[in-house]
PDB file of C-alpha atoms in Angstrom:
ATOM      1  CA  UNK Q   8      -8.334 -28.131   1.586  1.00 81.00           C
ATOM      2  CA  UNK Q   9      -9.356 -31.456   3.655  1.00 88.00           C
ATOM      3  CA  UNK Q  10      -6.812 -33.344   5.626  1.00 93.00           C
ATOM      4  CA  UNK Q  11      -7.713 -36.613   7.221  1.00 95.00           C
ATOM      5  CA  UNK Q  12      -5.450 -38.645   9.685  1.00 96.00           C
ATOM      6  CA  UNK Q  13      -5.884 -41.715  10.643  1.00 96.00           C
ATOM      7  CA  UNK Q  14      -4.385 -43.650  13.745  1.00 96.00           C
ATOM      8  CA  UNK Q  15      -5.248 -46.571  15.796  1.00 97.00           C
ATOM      9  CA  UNK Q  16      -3.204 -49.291  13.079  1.00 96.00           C
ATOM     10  CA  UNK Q  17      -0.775 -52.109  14.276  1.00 97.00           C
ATOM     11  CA  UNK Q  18      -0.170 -55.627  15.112  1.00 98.00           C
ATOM     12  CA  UNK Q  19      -2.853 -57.899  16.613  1.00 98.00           C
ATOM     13  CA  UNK Q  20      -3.403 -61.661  16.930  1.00 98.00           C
ATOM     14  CA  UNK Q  21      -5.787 -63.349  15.423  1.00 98.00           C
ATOM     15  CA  UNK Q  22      -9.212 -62.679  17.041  1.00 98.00           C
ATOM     16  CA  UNK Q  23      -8.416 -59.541  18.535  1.00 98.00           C
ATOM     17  CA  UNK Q  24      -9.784 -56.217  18.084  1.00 98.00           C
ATOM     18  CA  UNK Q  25      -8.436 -52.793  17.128  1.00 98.00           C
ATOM     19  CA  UNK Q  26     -10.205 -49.548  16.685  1.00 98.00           C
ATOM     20  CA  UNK Q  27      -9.119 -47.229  14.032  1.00 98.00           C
ATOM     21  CA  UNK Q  28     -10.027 -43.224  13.926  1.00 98.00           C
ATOM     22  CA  UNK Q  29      -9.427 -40.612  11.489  1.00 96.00           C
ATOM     23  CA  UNK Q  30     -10.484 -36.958  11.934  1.00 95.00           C
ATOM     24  CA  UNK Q  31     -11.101 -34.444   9.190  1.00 92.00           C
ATOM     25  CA  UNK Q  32      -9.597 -30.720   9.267  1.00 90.00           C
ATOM     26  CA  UNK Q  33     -10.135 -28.171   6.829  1.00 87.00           C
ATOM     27  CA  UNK Q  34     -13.222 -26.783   5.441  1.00 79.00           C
ATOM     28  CA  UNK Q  35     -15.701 -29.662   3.577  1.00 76.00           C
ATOM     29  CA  UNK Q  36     -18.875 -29.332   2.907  1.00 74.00           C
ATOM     30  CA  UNK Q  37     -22.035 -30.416   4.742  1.00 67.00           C
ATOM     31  CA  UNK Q  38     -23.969 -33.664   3.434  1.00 66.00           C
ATOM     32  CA  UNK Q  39     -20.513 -35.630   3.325  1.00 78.00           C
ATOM     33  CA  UNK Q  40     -20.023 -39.779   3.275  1.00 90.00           C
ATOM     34  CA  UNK Q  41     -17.343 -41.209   5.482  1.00 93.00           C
ATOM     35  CA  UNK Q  42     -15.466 -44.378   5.500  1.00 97.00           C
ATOM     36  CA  UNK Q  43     -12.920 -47.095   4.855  1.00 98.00           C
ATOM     37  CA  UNK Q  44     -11.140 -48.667   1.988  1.00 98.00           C
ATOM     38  CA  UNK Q  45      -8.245 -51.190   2.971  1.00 98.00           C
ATOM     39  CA  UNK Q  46      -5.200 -52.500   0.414  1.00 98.00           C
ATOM     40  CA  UNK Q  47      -2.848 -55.254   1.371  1.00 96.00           C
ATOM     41  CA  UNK Q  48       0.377 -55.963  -0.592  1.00 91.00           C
ATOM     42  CA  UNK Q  49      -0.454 -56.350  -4.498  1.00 94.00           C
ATOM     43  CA  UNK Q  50      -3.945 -55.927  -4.305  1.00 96.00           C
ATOM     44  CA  UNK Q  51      -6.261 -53.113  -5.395  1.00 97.00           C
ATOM     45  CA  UNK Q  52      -7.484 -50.433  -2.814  1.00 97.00           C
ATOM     46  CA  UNK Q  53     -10.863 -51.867  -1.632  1.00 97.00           C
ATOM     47  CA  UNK Q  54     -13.921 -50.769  -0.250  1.00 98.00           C
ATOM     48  CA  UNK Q  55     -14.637 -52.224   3.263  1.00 98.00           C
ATOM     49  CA  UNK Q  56     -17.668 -49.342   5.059  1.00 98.00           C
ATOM     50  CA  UNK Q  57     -19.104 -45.764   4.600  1.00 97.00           C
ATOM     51  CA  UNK Q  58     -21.405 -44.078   6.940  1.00 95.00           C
ATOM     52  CA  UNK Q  59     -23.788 -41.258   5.254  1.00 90.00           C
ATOM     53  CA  UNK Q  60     -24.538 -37.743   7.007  1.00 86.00           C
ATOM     54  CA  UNK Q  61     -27.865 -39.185   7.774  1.00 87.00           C
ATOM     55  CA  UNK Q  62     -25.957 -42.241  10.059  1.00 89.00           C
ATOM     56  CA  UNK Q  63     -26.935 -44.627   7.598  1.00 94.00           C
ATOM     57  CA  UNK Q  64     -24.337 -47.416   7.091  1.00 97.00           C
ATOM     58  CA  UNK Q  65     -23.072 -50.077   4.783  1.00 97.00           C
ATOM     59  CA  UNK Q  66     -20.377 -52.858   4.989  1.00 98.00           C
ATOM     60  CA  UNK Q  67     -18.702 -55.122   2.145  1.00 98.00           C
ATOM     61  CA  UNK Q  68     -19.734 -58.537   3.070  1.00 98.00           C
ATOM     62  CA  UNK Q  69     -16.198 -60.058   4.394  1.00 97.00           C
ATOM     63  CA  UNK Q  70     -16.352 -57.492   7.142  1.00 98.00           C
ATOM     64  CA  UNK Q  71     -19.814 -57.526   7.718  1.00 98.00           C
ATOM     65  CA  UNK Q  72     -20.828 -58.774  11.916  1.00 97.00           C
ATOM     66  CA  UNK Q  73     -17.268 -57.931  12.602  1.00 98.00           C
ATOM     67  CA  UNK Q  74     -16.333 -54.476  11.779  1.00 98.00           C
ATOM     68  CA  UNK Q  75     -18.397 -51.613  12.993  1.00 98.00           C
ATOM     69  CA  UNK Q  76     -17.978 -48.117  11.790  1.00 98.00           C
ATOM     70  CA  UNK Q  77     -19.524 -44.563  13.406  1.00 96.00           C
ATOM     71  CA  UNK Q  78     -18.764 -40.724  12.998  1.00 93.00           C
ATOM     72  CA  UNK Q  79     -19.225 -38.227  16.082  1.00 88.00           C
ATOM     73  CA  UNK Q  80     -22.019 -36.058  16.134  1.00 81.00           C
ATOM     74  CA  UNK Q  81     -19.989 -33.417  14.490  1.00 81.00           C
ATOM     75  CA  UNK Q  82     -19.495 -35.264  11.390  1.00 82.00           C
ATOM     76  CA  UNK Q  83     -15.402 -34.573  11.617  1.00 88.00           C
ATOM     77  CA  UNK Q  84     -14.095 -37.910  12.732  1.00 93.00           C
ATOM     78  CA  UNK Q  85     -15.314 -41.159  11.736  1.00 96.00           C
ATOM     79  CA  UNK Q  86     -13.887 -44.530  13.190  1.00 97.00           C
ATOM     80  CA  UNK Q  87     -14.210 -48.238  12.872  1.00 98.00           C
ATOM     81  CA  UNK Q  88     -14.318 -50.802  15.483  1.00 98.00           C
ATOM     82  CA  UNK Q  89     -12.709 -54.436  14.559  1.00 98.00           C
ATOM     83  CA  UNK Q  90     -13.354 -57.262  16.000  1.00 98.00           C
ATOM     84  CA  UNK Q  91     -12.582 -60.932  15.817  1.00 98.00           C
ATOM     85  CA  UNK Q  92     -10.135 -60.223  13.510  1.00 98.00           C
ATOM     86  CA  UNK Q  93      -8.408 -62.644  10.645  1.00 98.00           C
ATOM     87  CA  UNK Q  94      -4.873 -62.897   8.953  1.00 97.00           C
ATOM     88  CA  UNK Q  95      -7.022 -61.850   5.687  1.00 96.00           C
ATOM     89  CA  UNK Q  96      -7.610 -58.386   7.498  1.00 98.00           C
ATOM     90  CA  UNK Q  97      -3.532 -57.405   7.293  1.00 98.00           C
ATOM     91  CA  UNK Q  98      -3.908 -54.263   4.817  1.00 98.00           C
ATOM     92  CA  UNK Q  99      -3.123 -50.498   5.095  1.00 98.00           C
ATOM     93  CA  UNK Q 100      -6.681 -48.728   5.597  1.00 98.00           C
ATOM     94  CA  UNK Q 101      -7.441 -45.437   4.384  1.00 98.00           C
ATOM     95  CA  UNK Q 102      -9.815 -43.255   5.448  1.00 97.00           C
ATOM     96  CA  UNK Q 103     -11.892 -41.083   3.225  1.00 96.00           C
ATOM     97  CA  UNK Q 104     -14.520 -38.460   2.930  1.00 93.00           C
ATOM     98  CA  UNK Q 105     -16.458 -37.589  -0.224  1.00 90.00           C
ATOM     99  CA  UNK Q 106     -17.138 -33.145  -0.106  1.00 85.00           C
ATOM    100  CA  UNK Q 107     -18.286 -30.736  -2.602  1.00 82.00           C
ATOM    101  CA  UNK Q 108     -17.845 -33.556  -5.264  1.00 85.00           C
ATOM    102  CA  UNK Q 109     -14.052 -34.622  -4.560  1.00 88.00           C
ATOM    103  CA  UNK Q 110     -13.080 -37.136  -2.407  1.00 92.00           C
ATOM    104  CA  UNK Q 111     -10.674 -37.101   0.005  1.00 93.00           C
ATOM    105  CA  UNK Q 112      -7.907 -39.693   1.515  1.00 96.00           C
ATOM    106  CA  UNK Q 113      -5.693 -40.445   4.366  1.00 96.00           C
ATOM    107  CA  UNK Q 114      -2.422 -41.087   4.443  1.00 96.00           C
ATOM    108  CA  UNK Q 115      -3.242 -44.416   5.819  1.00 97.00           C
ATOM    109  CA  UNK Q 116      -2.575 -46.580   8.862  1.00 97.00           C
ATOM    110  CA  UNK Q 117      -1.435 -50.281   8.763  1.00 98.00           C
ATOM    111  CA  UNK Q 118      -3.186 -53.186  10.502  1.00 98.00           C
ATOM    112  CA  UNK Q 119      -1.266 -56.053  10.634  1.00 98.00           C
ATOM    113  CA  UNK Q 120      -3.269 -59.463  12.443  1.00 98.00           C
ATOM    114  CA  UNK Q 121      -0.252 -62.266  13.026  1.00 97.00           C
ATOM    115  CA  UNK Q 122       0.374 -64.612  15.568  1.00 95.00           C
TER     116      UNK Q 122
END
């Protein structure tokens, strides 16, 4: 069984930055993808960055010069670093981690950007 936390969620203004982490407990298998998915009120769950095993990353474009995600060298915690961040950004984002052909989620941390 996986579990995956998140933390690092809450209220910023409008250019600020936050940096979320989520760490992975459990036993998962090697080879695993990493990242973030993000769902605000009455939208769909979507996909925002993953980083591979191999450190290779990829961003959806709204995010892309802004957000910057990493994993330790261990390959149990993965985190992403917002910056200059917009109303549009207020979601809940889950974590997740794809093992042994499941994928697993987060519970999910809010990030709310208001003035």
């Amino acid at each position: 069984q996986v579990r995956l936390v998140e933390s690092g969620g809450g209220l910023v203004q409008p250019g600020g930055s936050l940096r979320l982490s989520c760490a992975a407990s459990g036993v998962f298998f090697s080879g695993n993808g990493m990242g973030w998915y993000r769902q605000a009120p009455g939208k769909e769950r979507d996909f925002i960055a993953v980083v591979t095993d191999n450190g290779n990353t990829n961003y959806t474009d709204s995010v892309k010069g802004r957000f910057t995600i990493s994993r330790d060298g261990a390959q149990t915690k993965v985190y992403l670093q917002m910056n200059s961040l917009k109303p549009e950004d207020t979601a809940v984002y889950y974590c997740y981690m794809k093992s042994g052909g499941m994928v697993y989620w987060g519970q999910g941390t809010q990030v709310t950007v208001s003035s």
